[in-house]
CSV table of C-alpha atoms and ligand atoms in Angstrom, one decimal:
chain,number,residue,atom,x,y,z
H,1,UNK,CA,11.7,4.7,18.8
H,2,UNK,CA,9.5,2.2,16.4
H,3,UNK,CA,10.2,2.7,12.9
H,4,UNK,CA,6.8,2.2,10.3
H,5,UNK,CA,7.3,2.5,6.6
H,6,UNK,CA,4.2,1.9,4.0
H,7,UNK,CA,3.8,2.9,1.0
H,8,UNK,CA,0.9,3.2,-2.3
H,9,UNK,CA,1.3,2.8,-5.5
H,10,UNK,CA,-0.3,5.1,-8.2
H,11,UNK,CA,-2.1,2.7,-10.6
H,12,UNK,CA,-5.8,4.1,-10.2
H,13,UNK,CA,-7.6,6.1,-8.0
H,14,UNK,CA,-7.0,5.6,-4.2
H,15,UNK,CA,-9.8,3.8,-3.0
H,16,UNK,CA,-12.3,3.3,0.0
H,17,UNK,CA,-10.2,0.2,0.5
H,18,UNK,CA,-7.0,2.4,0.6
H,19,UNK,CA,-7.9,4.1,3.0
H,20,UNK,CA,-9.6,1.8,5.6
H,21,UNK,CA,-7.4,-0.5,5.1
H,22,UNK,CA,-4.0,1.6,5.5
H,23,UNK,CA,-4.0,5.8,5.1
H,24,UNK,CA,-6.1,5.8,8.0
H,25,UNK,CA,-4.8,3.8,10.6
H,26,UNK,CA,-1.3,6.2,8.8
H,27,UNK,CA,-3.0,9.3,10.0
H,28,UNK,CA,-4.7,8.9,13.1
H,29,UNK,CA,-2.4,6.6,14.9
H,30,UNK,CA,1.0,5.4,13.5
H,31,UNK,CA,2.4,8.7,12.6
H,32,UNK,CA,2.1,9.8,16.2
H,33,UNK,CA,3.6,6.4,17.8
H,34,UNK,CA,6.4,6.2,15.5
H,35,UNK,CA,9.3,7.4,13.1
H,36,UNK,CA,7.3,6.5,10.3
H,37,UNK,CA,7.8,7.1,6.8
H,38,UNK,CA,4.9,6.8,4.1
H,39,UNK,CA,5.7,6.4,0.5
H,40,UNK,CA,3.8,7.1,-3.3
H,41,UNK,CA,6.1,3.3,-4.6
H,42,UNK,CA,5.6,5.1,-8.3
H,43,UNK,CA,8.4,2.1,-9.2
H,44,UNK,CA,5.3,-0.5,-8.9
H,45,UNK,CA,3.3,1.5,-10.9
H,46,UNK,CA,5.5,0.7,-13.9
H,47,UNK,CA,4.9,-3.2,-13.3
H,48,UNK,CA,1.3,-3.7,-16.1
H,49,UNK,CA,1.1,-1.8,-19.0
H,50,UNK,CA,0.8,2.4,-17.6
H,51,UNK,CA,0.4,5.7,-19.2
H,52,UNK,CA,3.4,7.7,-18.2
H,53,UNK,CA,1.2,11.1,-17.9
H,54,UNK,CA,-1.2,8.9,-15.9
H,55,UNK,CA,1.1,7.6,-13.7
H,56,UNK,CA,2.5,11.3,-13.1
H,57,UNK,CA,-0.8,12.6,-12.6
H,58,UNK,CA,-2.1,10.0,-9.8
H,59,UNK,CA,1.6,10.1,-7.9
H,60,UNK,CA,1.2,13.8,-7.6
H,61,UNK,CA,-3.2,12.8,-6.6
H,62,UNK,CA,-1.7,10.0,-4.2
H,63,UNK,CA,0.6,12.2,-2.4
H,64,UNK,CA,-2.2,14.9,-2.0
H,65,UNK,CA,-4.8,12.3,-0.7
H,66,UNK,CA,-2.3,11.1,1.7
H,67,UNK,CA,-1.7,15.2,2.9
H,68,UNK,CA,-5.5,15.5,2.9
H,69,UNK,CA,-6.4,12.2,4.8
H,70,UNK,CA,-4.0,13.8,7.6
H,71,UNK,CA,-0.7,13.2,7.0
H,72,UNK,CA,1.5,15.6,8.7
H,73,UNK,CA,4.8,16.7,7.2
H,74,UNK,CA,6.0,17.9,11.1
H,75,UNK,CA,5.5,14.4,12.2
H,76,UNK,CA,6.0,11.8,9.4
H,77,UNK,CA,8.4,11.9,6.4
H,78,UNK,CA,6.2,11.6,3.6
H,79,UNK,CA,7.7,11.2,-0.5
H,80,UNK,CA,8.1,9.4,-3.6
H,81,UNK,CA,9.9,6.1,-4.0
H,82,UNK,CA,11.4,7.2,-7.3
H,83,UNK,CA,12.8,10.4,-6.0
H,84,UNK,CA,15.6,8.1,-3.6
H,85,UNK,CA,18.1,5.9,-5.4
H,86,UNK,CA,18.4,3.8,-2.6
H,87,UNK,CA,15.7,1.4,-3.2
H,88,UNK,CA,16.6,1.1,-6.8
H,89,UNK,CA,20.3,0.5,-5.6
H,90,UNK,CA,19.0,-2.2,-2.8
H,91,UNK,CA,16.4,-4.1,-4.8
H,92,UNK,CA,19.4,-5.2,-6.7
H,93,UNK,CA,21.6,-6.9,-4.1
H,94,UNK,CA,17.9,-8.4,-3.0
H,95,UNK,CA,17.2,-10.0,-6.1
H,96,UNK,CA,20.8,-11.5,-5.3
H,97,UNK,CA,19.0,-13.5,-2.1
H,98,UNK,CA,15.8,-13.9,-3.5
H,99,UNK,CA,14.9,-17.1,-5.4
H,100,UNK,CA,12.3,-17.2,-8.9
H,101,UNK,CA,10.3,-20.5,-7.2
H,102,UNK,CA,10.3,-17.4,-4.0
H,103,UNK,CA,9.1,-14.8,-6.4
H,104,UNK,CA,6.4,-16.9,-8.5
H,105,UNK,CA,4.6,-17.6,-5.6
H,106,UNK,CA,4.0,-15.0,-4.8
H,107,UNK,CA,-0.4,-14.4,-5.1
H,108,UNK,CA,-0.8,-10.9,-6.8
H,109,UNK,CA,2.2,-11.6,-9.4
H,110,UNK,CA,-0.3,-14.8,-10.4
H,111,UNK,CA,-3.5,-12.9,-10.6
H,112,UNK,CA,-2.1,-9.5,-11.8
H,113,UNK,CA,0.0,-12.0,-14.9
H,114,UNK,CA,-3.4,-13.4,-15.4
H,115,UNK,CA,-5.0,-10.1,-15.9
H,116,UNK,CA,-2.4,-8.7,-18.2
H,117,UNK,CA,-2.9,-12.5,-20.5
H,118,UNK,CA,-6.7,-11.7,-20.4
H,119,UNK,CA,-6.2,-8.6,-21.4
H,120,UNK,CA,-4.1,-9.3,-24.2
H,121,UNK,CA,-0.9,-7.7,-23.0
H,122,UNK,CA,2.4,-9.3,-22.2
H,123,UNK,CA,3.6,-9.8,-18.9
H,124,UNK,CA,6.7,-7.5,-17.4
H,125,UNK,CA,9.5,-9.3,-15.8
H,126,UNK,CA,9.3,-6.5,-13.3
H,127,UNK,CA,6.0,-7.6,-12.2
H,128,UNK,CA,7.5,-10.7,-11.6
H,129,UNK,CA,10.3,-8.8,-9.3
H,130,UNK,CA,8.5,-6.1,-7.7
H,131,UNK,CA,8.2,-7.6,-4.6
H,132,UNK,CA,11.8,-7.7,-4.3
H,133,UNK,CA,12.0,-4.2,-4.6
H,134,UNK,CA,9.0,-4.0,-2.3
H,135,UNK,CA,11.4,-5.7,0.4
H,136,UNK,CA,14.1,-3.0,-0.8
H,137,UNK,CA,11.8,0.1,0.2
H,138,UNK,CA,10.8,-1.8,3.6
H,139,UNK,CA,14.5,-2.9,4.6
H,140,UNK,CA,16.8,0.2,3.1
H,141,UNK,CA,15.1,2.6,6.5
H,142,UNK,CA,15.4,-0.3,9.6
H,143,UNK,CA,11.4,-0.7,9.2
H,144,UNK,CA,10.1,-2.4,12.5
H,145,UNK,CA,6.6,-2.7,11.8
H,146,UNK,CA,4.8,-2.3,8.0
H,147,UNK,CA,1.1,-1.1,8.1
H,148,UNK,CA,-0.5,-2.6,6.0
H,149,UNK,CA,-4.2,-4.4,4.6
H,150,UNK,CA,-4.3,-8.1,4.2
H,151,UNK,CA,-3.9,-8.4,0.6
H,152,UNK,CA,-0.1,-7.4,1.5
H,153,UNK,CA,0.8,-9.5,4.2
H,154,UNK,CA,2.4,-12.1,1.5
H,155,UNK,CA,4.9,-9.4,0.6
H,156,UNK,CA,5.9,-8.5,3.7
H,157,UNK,CA,6.6,-11.9,4.9
H,158,UNK,CA,9.0,-12.1,1.7
H,159,UNK,CA,10.7,-9.3,3.1
H,160,UNK,CA,11.1,-10.5,6.7
H,161,UNK,CA,12.9,-14.0,4.9
H,162,UNK,CA,15.1,-11.8,2.2
H,163,UNK,CA,15.9,-10.1,5.6
H,164,UNK,CA,17.0,-13.1,8.1
H,165,UNK,CA,19.1,-14.6,5.0
H,166,UNK,CA,20.5,-11.7,4.4
H,167,UNK,CA,21.6,-11.4,7.4
H,168,UNK,CA,22.9,-15.0,8.0
H,169,UNK,CA,24.5,-14.8,4.7
H,170,UNK,CA,26.3,-11.7,4.8
H,171,UNK,CA,26.3,-10.7,8.7
H,172,UNK,CA,23.4,-8.4,10.3
H,173,UNK,CA,22.4,-5.7,8.1
H,174,UNK,CA,18.5,-5.3,8.4
H,175,UNK,CA,16.3,-5.2,11.0
H,176,UNK,CA,13.6,-7.5,10.3
H,177,UNK,CA,10.2,-6.5,9.7
H,178,UNK,CA,6.9,-7.2,10.6
H,179,UNK,CA,3.6,-6.2,9.2
H,180,UNK,CA,0.5,-5.1,10.9
H,181,UNK,CA,-3.3,-4.8,9.8
H,182,UNK,CA,-5.7,-2.4,11.4
H,183,UNK,CA,-8.7,-4.4,13.4
H,184,UNK,CA,-11.3,-4.2,11.1
H,185,UNK,CA,-11.9,-3.3,6.9
H,186,UNK,CA,-8.2,-5.0,6.4
H,187,UNK,CA,-9.6,-6.5,3.7
H,188,UNK,CA,-12.5,-4.2,2.4
H,189,UNK,CA,-14.3,-6.6,-0.9
H,190,UNK,CA,-15.7,-5.3,-4.0
H,191,UNK,CA,-19.4,-3.9,-3.9
H,192,UNK,CA,-20.1,-5.8,-6.6
H,193,UNK,CA,-18.1,-8.8,-6.0
H,194,UNK,CA,-17.9,-9.3,-2.6
H,195,UNK,CA,-15.6,-12.1,-3.1
H,196,UNK,CA,-13.1,-10.1,-4.9
H,197,UNK,CA,-10.8,-7.5,-2.9
H,198,UNK,CA,-11.9,-3.7,-3.9
H,199,UNK,CA,-8.2,-2.9,-6.2
H,200,UNK,CA,-8.0,0.8,-7.6
H,201,UNK,CA,-7.0,-1.1,-10.9
H,202,UNK,CA,-10.0,-3.2,-11.8
H,203,UNK,CA,-12.5,-2.7,-14.2
H,204,UNK,CA,-15.5,-2.8,-12.3
H,205,UNK,CA,-16.5,0.7,-11.4
H,206,UNK,CA,-19.5,0.5,-9.7
H,207,UNK,CA,-18.1,-1.9,-7.3
H,208,UNK,CA,-15.1,0.7,-5.7
H,209,UNK,CA,-15.8,3.4,-3.7
H,210,UNK,CA,-13.5,5.9,-4.9
H,211,UNK,CA,-11.9,8.7,-2.1
H,212,UNK,CA,-12.8,11.7,-4.3
H,213,UNK,CA,-16.4,10.3,-5.6
H,214,UNK,CA,-19.0,12.8,-5.2
H,215,UNK,CA,-21.0,11.9,-2.1
H,216,UNK,CA,-24.3,10.8,-4.3
H,217,UNK,CA,-22.0,8.8,-6.6
H,218,UNK,CA,-20.5,6.8,-3.4
H,219,UNK,CA,-23.8,6.9,-2.2
H,220,UNK,CA,-25.8,5.1,-4.9
H,221,UNK,CA,-22.6,2.4,-5.2
H,222,UNK,CA,-23.0,1.5,-1.3
H,223,UNK,CA,-26.8,1.1,-1.8
H,224,UNK,CA,-26.3,-0.9,-4.7
H,225,UNK,CA,-24.0,-3.3,-3.4
H,226,UNK,CA,-24.9,-7.0,-4.2
H,227,UNK,CA,-25.8,-8.5,-1.2
H,228,UNK,CA,-26.7,-12.5,-0.7
H,229,UNK,CA,-29.5,-14.5,-0.8
H,230,UNK,CA,-31.3,-14.8,2.7
H,231,UNK,CA,-32.8,-11.8,4.7
H,232,UNK,CA,-31.5,-11.6,8.4
H,233,UNK,CA,-28.4,-9.9,8.5
H,234,UNK,CA,-25.7,-11.6,9.9
H,235,UNK,CA,-22.0,-11.4,10.3
H,236,UNK,CA,-20.4,-14.5,8.3
H,237,UNK,CA,-17.9,-14.2,5.8
H,238,UNK,CA,-18.2,-17.7,4.6
H,239,UNK,CA,-21.3,-17.8,4.0
H,240,UNK,CA,-22.6,-14.3,3.2
H,241,UNK,CA,-19.5,-12.3,2.2
H,242,UNK,CA,-22.0,-9.5,0.8
H,243,UNK,CA,-23.7,-8.2,3.9
H,244,UNK,CA,-20.1,-8.7,5.9
H,245,UNK,CA,-18.4,-6.6,3.5
H,246,UNK,CA,-21.1,-4.1,4.5
H,247,UNK,CA,-20.7,-4.5,7.6
H,248,UNK,CA,-17.2,-4.3,8.2
H,249,UNK,CA,-17.3,-1.1,6.1
H,250,UNK,CA,-19.8,0.3,8.5
H,251,UNK,CA,-18.2,-0.7,11.7
H,252,UNK,CA,-14.8,1.1,10.3
H,253,UNK,CA,-16.4,4.4,9.6
H,254,UNK,CA,-19.2,4.4,12.9
H,255,UNK,CA,-17.5,2.4,15.0
H,256,UNK,CA,-18.3,-0.2,16.6
H,257,UNK,CA,-17.5,-4.1,15.2
H,258,UNK,CA,-19.4,-5.9,12.8
H,259,UNK,CA,-20.9,-8.8,14.7
H,260,UNK,CA,-22.6,-6.6,17.1
H,261,UNK,CA,-23.8,-4.2,14.2
H,262,UNK,CA,-25.4,-7.1,12.9
H,263,UNK,CA,-27.9,-7.8,15.5
H,264,UNK,CA,-29.2,-3.9,15.3
H,265,UNK,CA,-30.2,-4.5,11.5
H,266,UNK,CA,-33.3,-6.3,10.4
H,267,UNK,CA,-32.8,-5.4,7.0
H,268,UNK,CA,-30.1,-5.2,3.8
H,269,UNK,CA,-32.1,-2.4,3.2
H,270,UNK,CA,-31.2,-0.1,6.1
H,271,UNK,CA,-27.5,-1.7,6.9
H,272,UNK,CA,-27.5,-0.6,3.3
H,273,UNK,CA,-28.3,3.1,4.4
H,274,UNK,CA,-26.4,3.6,7.3
H,275,UNK,CA,-23.4,2.1,5.5
H,276,UNK,CA,-23.9,4.4,3.2
H,277,UNK,CA,-24.5,7.6,5.0
H,278,UNK,CA,-21.3,6.6,6.9
H,279,UNK,CA,-18.8,6.2,4.0
H,280,UNK,CA,-19.6,9.6,2.9
H,281,UNK,CA,-19.1,11.5,6.0
H,282,UNK,CA,-15.9,9.6,6.5
H,283,UNK,CA,-14.6,11.0,2.8
H,284,UNK,CA,-16.2,14.5,2.9
H,285,UNK,CA,-13.4,16.0,5.1
H,286,UNK,CA,-10.8,14.1,2.9
H,287,UNK,CA,-12.3,15.4,-0.3
H,288,UNK,CA,-12.8,18.9,1.0
H,289,UNK,CA,-9.4,18.9,2.4
H,290,UNK,CA,-8.0,17.5,-1.0
H,291,UNK,CA,-9.5,20.5,-3.2
H,292,UNK,CA,-7.7,23.2,-0.8
H,293,UNK,CA,-4.3,21.5,-1.8
H,294,UNK,CA,-5.2,21.7,-4.6
H,295,UNK,CA,-5.4,25.1,-4.9
H,296,UNK,CA,-1.8,25.0,-3.5
H,297,UNK,CA,0.5,22.7,-5.3
H,298,UNK,CA,3.7,24.2,-4.4
H,299,UNK,CA,3.1,23.3,-0.9
H,300,UNK,CA,2.9,19.3,-1.9
H,301,UNK,CA,5.6,19.2,-4.0
H,302,UNK,CA,7.7,21.1,-1.2
H,303,UNK,CA,6.8,18.4,1.1
H,304,UNK,CA,7.6,16.1,-1.2
H,305,UNK,CA,10.7,17.4,-1.9
H,306,UNK,CA,12.3,17.8,1.7
H,307,UNK,CA,10.6,14.4,2.2
H,308,UNK,CA,12.7,12.6,-0.2
H,309,UNK,CA,16.0,14.2,1.6
H,310,UNK,CA,15.3,13.1,4.9
H,311,UNK,CA,14.0,10.1,3.6
H,312,UNK,CA,17.7,9.2,1.3
H,313,UNK,CA,19.4,10.6,4.8
H,314,UNK,CA,18.0,7.3,6.2
H,315,UNK,CA,18.4,5.0,4.1
H,316,UNK,CA,22.2,5.4,2.5
H,317,UNK,CA,23.5,4.0,5.7
H,318,UNK,CA,22.1,0.8,5.8
H,319,UNK,CA,21.9,0.3,2.0
H,320,UNK,CA,25.9,1.1,1.5
H,321,UNK,CA,26.0,-1.4,4.4
H,322,UNK,CA,24.4,-4.1,2.5
H,323,UNK,CA,27.3,-2.9,-0.8
H,324,UNK,CA,30.0,-3.4,1.8
H,325,UNK,CA,28.4,-6.6,3.4
H,326,UNK,CA,27.5,-8.8,0.1
H,327,UNK,CA,31.1,-7.8,-1.3
H,328,UNK,CA,30.9,-5.2,-3.6
H,329,UNK,CA,34.5,-3.2,-3.1
H,330,UNK,CA,33.5,0.5,-2.1
H,331,UNK,CA,33.9,3.4,-4.2
H,332,UNK,CA,37.1,6.2,-2.8
H,333,UNK,CA,40.6,5.5,-2.7
H,334,UNK,CA,40.8,4.8,1.0
H,335,UNK,CA,39.3,1.6,1.1
H,336,UNK,CA,40.8,-0.1,-2.0
H,337,UNK,CA,44.0,-0.7,-1.3
H,338,UNK,CA,44.3,-3.0,1.9
H,339,UNK,CA,41.0,-4.1,1.2
H,340,UNK,CA,42.3,-5.8,-2.0
H,341,UNK,CA,45.7,-6.8,-0.1
H,342,UNK,CA,43.9,-9.1,2.6
H,343,UNK,CA,41.8,-11.3,-0.3
H,344,UNK,CA,43.8,-14.3,-1.2
C,1,LIG,N1,-9.5,-3.4,-1.1
C,1,LIG,C1,-8.4,-3.4,0.4
C,1,LIG,N2,-8.9,-3.1,1.7
C,1,LIG,C2,-8.0,-2.9,2.6
C,1,LIG,N3,-6.7,-2.4,2.5
C,1,LIG,C3,-6.4,-2.4,0.7
C,1,LIG,N4,-5.4,-1.8,0.2
C,1,LIG,C4,-5.5,-1.8,-0.6
C,1,LIG,N5,-7.0,-2.2,-1.1
C,1,LIG,C5,-7.1,-2.6,0.0
C,1,LIG,C6,-4.1,-1.7,1.1
C,1,LIG,O1,-3.9,-0.3,1.1
C,1,LIG,C7,-2.5,-0.2,0.9
C,1,LIG,C8,-1.8,0.5,-0.4
C,1,LIG,O2,-2.1,-0.4,-1.4
C,1,LIG,P1,-1.2,-0.3,-2.5
C,1,LIG,O3,-1.3,1.0,-3.3
C,1,LIG,O4,-0.3,-0.6,-2.8
C,1,LIG,O5,-1.9,-1.5,-3.4
C,1,LIG,P2,-3.0,-3.0,-3.6
C,1,LIG,O6,-2.6,-3.3,-2.3
C,1,LIG,O7,-2.2,-4.0,-4.7
C,1,LIG,O8,-4.1,-2.2,-3.6
C,1,LIG,P3,-4.7,-2.1,-4.9
C,1,LIG,O9,-5.7,-0.9,-4.6
C,1,LIG,O10,-5.5,-3.2,-4.9
C,1,LIG,O11,-4.2,-1.4,-6.1
C,1,LIG,P4,-3.9,-2.7,-7.7
C,1,LIG,O12,-5.1,-2.7,-7.9
C,1,LIG,O13,-2.9,-1.7,-8.4
C,1,LIG,O14,-3.0,-3.7,-7.3
C,1,LIG,C9,-2.0,-1.2,1.4
C,1,LIG,O15,-1.5,-1.5,2.6
C,1,LIG,C10,-3.1,-2.0,1.0
C,1,LIG,O16,-3.1,-3.2,2.2
């Protein structure tokens, strides 16, 4: 059976981008067709300035929202990254395979390092190396497919490269994974700045629809979206990025494809109105279920505890095999002496 792994970082409140680009596909498709693991990747949230209590709160909220969006613990494994030591164990080995130049080419590193510097902060070393941790997240589980939005494709490519390099140098150890993207809304853009991705840790609140926004708030944000000069509704990401973004959001929420939908509208106002309603309707069940789950925090904790146990059992054999393959002496008296004698 195909093994699927993906994760979400608790660096802010989850957005419509996270939902349309990733979570919805995980719940509607991936957990039903594959042996799927989904993870709140909390260690990744420590790569930029953070408030410890907020990271804890957002981690719980992200897990609750993943369940609210339809992940079913009977069908998939849902857990928190820091509850499974294998991720950090494997990350160090992969750092010994990755290169400094490779890390510095990562687009997210460049963008986020620049943002930290603009804010007057220093750039943490972990911001440079976290794509390696992400590779460890993926490779520890023998993952075949990683369903992500477009922004994460480069990081999945790195995981592929590291798997191939490790296998060539030290013997076949890892499955080589590949990224999969949704057909529409793989890159939802900020409603106030349609040239930038709708990111949960951005500062421009009015351009970001959060999954837990009240319906009126979400509706207003879409109605106030920046559109382009011109009046006719055409789908062209290059010359009409604002309108293209609205068409993609509408298509992702209500079905259809953006090109065909463009032909249906004569004014930006009508398009915005329908996109706003579609967004409100898509988010309504998620908000409602989130409310119910919040009333039962013990349930969410139980799901995460069991998920971590299951994940540990899946990751450990692969990570142990990587430790042996790279040349580390296994702990335990039964293996030590013969190995030492065999080495010249
Ligand atoms: N705007 C987006 N459009 C489509 N997909 C998106 N994803 C994120 N933003 C969009 C996808 O959501 C999954 C989880 O993302 P993440 O939480 O690991 O972090 P990210 O990709 O770096 O997204 P953010 O929201 O922009 O976080 P910050 O601001 O902290 O960097 C991934 O599959 C991602 O592709």
